[in-house]
mmCIF file of C-alpha atoms in Angstrom:
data_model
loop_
_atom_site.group_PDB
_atom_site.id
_atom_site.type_symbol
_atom_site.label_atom_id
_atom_site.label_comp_id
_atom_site.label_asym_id
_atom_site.label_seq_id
_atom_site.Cartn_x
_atom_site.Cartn_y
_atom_site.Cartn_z
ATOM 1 C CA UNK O 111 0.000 0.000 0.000
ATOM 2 C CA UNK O 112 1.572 3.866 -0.375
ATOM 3 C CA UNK O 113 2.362 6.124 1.930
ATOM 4 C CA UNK O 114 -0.298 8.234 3.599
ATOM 5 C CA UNK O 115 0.135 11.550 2.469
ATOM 6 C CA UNK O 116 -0.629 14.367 5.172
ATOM 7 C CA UNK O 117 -3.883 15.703 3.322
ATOM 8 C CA UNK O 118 -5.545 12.211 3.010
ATOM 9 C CA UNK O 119 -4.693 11.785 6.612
ATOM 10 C CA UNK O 120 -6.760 15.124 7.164
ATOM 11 C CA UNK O 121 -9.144 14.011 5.202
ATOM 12 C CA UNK O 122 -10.030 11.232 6.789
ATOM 13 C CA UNK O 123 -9.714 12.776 10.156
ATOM 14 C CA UNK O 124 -12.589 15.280 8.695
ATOM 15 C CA UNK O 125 -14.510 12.125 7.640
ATOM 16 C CA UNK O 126 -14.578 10.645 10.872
ATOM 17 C CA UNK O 127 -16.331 13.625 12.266
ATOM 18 C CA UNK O 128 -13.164 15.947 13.540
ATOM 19 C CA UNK O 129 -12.080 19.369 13.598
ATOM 20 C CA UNK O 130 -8.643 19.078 12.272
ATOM 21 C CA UNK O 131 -6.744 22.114 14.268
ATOM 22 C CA UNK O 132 -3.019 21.259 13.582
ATOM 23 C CA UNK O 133 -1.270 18.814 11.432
ATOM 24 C CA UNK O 134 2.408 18.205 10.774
ATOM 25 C CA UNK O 135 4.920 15.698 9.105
ATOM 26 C CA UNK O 136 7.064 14.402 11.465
ATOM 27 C CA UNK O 137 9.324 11.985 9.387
ATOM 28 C CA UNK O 138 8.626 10.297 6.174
ATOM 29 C CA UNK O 139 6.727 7.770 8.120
ATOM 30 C CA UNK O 140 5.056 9.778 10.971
ATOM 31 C CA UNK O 141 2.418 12.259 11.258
ATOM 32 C CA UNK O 142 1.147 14.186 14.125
ATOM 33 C CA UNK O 143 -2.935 15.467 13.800
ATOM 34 C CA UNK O 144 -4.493 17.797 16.978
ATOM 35 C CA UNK O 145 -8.013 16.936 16.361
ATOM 36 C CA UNK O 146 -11.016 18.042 18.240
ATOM 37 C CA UNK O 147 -13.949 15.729 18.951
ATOM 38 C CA UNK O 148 -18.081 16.402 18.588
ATOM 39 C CA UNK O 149 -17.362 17.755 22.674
ATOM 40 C CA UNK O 150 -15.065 20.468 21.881
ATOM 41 C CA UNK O 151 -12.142 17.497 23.565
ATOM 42 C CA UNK O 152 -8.892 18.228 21.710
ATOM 43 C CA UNK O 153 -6.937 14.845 20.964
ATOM 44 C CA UNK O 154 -4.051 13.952 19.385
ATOM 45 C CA UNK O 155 -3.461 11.271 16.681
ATOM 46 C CA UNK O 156 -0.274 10.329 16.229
ATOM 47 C CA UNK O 157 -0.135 8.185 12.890
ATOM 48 C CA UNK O 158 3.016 5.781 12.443
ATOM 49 C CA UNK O 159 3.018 3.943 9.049
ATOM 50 C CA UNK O 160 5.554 0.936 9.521
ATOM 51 C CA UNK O 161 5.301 -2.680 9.648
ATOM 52 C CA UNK O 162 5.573 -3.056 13.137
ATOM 53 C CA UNK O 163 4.638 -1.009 16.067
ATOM 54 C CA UNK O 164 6.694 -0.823 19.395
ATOM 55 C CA UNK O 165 6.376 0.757 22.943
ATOM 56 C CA UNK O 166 8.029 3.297 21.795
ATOM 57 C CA UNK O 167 5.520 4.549 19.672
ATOM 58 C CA UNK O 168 2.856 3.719 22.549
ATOM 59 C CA UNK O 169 5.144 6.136 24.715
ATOM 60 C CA UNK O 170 5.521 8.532 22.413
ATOM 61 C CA UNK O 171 1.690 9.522 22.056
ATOM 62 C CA UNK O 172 1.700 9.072 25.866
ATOM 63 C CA UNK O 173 4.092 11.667 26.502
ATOM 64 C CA UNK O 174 2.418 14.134 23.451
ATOM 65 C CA UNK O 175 -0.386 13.691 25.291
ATOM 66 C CA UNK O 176 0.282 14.562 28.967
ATOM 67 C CA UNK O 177 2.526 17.292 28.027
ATOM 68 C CA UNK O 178 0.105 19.031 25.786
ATOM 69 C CA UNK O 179 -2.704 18.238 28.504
ATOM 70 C CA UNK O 180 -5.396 16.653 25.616
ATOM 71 C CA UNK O 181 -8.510 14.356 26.447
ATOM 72 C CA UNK O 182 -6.623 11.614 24.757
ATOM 73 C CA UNK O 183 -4.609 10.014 21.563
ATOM 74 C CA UNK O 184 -4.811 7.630 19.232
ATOM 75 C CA UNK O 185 -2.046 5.837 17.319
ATOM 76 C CA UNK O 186 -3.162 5.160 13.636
ATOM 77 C CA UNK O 187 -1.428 2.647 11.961
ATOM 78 C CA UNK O 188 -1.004 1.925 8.419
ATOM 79 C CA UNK O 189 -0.140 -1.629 7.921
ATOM 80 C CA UNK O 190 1.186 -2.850 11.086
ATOM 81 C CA UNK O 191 1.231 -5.513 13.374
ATOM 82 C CA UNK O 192 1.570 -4.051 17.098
ATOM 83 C CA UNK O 193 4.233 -5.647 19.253
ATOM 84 C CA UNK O 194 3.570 -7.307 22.324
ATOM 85 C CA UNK O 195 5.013 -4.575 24.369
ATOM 86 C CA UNK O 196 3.380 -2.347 22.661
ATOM 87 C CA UNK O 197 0.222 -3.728 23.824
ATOM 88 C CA UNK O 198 1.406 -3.992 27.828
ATOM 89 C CA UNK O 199 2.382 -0.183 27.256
ATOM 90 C CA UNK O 200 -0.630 0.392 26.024
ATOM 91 C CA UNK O 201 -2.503 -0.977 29.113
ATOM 92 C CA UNK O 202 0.169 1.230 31.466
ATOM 93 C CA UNK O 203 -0.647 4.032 30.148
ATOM 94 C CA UNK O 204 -4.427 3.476 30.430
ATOM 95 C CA UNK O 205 -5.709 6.511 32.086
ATOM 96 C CA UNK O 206 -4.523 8.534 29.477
ATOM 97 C CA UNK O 207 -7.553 7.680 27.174
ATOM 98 C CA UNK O 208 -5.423 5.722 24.194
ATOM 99 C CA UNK O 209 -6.061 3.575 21.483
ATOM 100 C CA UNK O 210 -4.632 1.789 18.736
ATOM 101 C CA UNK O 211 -6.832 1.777 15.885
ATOM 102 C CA UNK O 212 -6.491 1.220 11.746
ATOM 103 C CA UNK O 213 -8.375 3.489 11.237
ATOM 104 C CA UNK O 214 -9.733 7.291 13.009
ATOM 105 C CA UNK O 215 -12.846 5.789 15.364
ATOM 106 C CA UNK O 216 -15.694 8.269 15.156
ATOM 107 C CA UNK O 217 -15.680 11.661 17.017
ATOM 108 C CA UNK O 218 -19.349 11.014 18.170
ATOM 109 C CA UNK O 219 -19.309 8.517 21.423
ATOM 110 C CA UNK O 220 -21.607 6.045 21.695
ATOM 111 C CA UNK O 221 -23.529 6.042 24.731
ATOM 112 C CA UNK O 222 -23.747 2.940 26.601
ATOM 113 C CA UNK O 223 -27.149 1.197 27.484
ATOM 114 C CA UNK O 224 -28.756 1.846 30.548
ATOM 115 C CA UNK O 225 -26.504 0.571 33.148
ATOM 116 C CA UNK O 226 -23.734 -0.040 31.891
ATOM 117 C CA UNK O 227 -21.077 2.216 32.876
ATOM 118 C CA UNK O 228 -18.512 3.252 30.466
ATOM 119 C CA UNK O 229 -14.614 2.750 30.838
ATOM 120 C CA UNK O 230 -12.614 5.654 32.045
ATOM 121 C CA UNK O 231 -9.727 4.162 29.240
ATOM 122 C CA UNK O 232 -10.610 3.327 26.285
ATOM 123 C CA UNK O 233 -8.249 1.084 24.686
ATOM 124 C CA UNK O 234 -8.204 -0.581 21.208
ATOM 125 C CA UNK O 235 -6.150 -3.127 20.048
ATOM 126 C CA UNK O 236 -5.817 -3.692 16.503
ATOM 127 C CA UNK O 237 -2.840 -6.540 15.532
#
């Protein structure tokens, strides 16, 4: 499959129901979205398009994430399988609101039936 480029990236960002509010190259494999979310929640997506995903990458939106203060992050993958440490990482770093998705989720949440209370972390693993 090619390369993402930065505007179809956007795009789909927009398509999932975001406000794109910054976007940025990072390396030829590596973008960086700020995206806000149907509840005015600013995120960042952090999109890594390489065959296999580490902890590092996990840590990486972790840290983007607490140091710019956002609701959450989510690492997009292009073609990936996600590494077993990459998964416990994951998990650590669970009330940070992450996910690991191949593709943007939504912005709208879905509400959960009646009774069912909702996860403070969502996490998604996609391998």
């Amino acid at each position: 499959m090619a390369l993402l480029t930065l505007a179809q990236i956007e795009k789909e960002a927009r398509t999932a129901g975001y406000h794109v509010v910054a976007s940025d190259r990072l390396r030829a494999n590596r973008w960086l979205l700020v995206v806000r979310n149907h509840l005015g929640q600013l995120l960042a997506v952090l999109v890594q398009s390489r065959s296999l995903i580490g902890e590092a990458d996990v840590q990486d939106l972790a840290e983007v994430v607490r140091l710019r203060r956002y609701h959450g992050g989510i690492l997009l993958i292009q073609n990936a399988q996600v590494s077993p440490h990459a998964q416990r990482t994951l998990k650590e770093f669970s009330a940070q609101n992450l996910q690991i998705c191949a593709s943007i989720p939504a912005a709208t949440a879905v509400e959960p039936p009646a009774g069912v209370r909702r996860s403070a972390a969502a996490t998604t693993i996609v391998s």
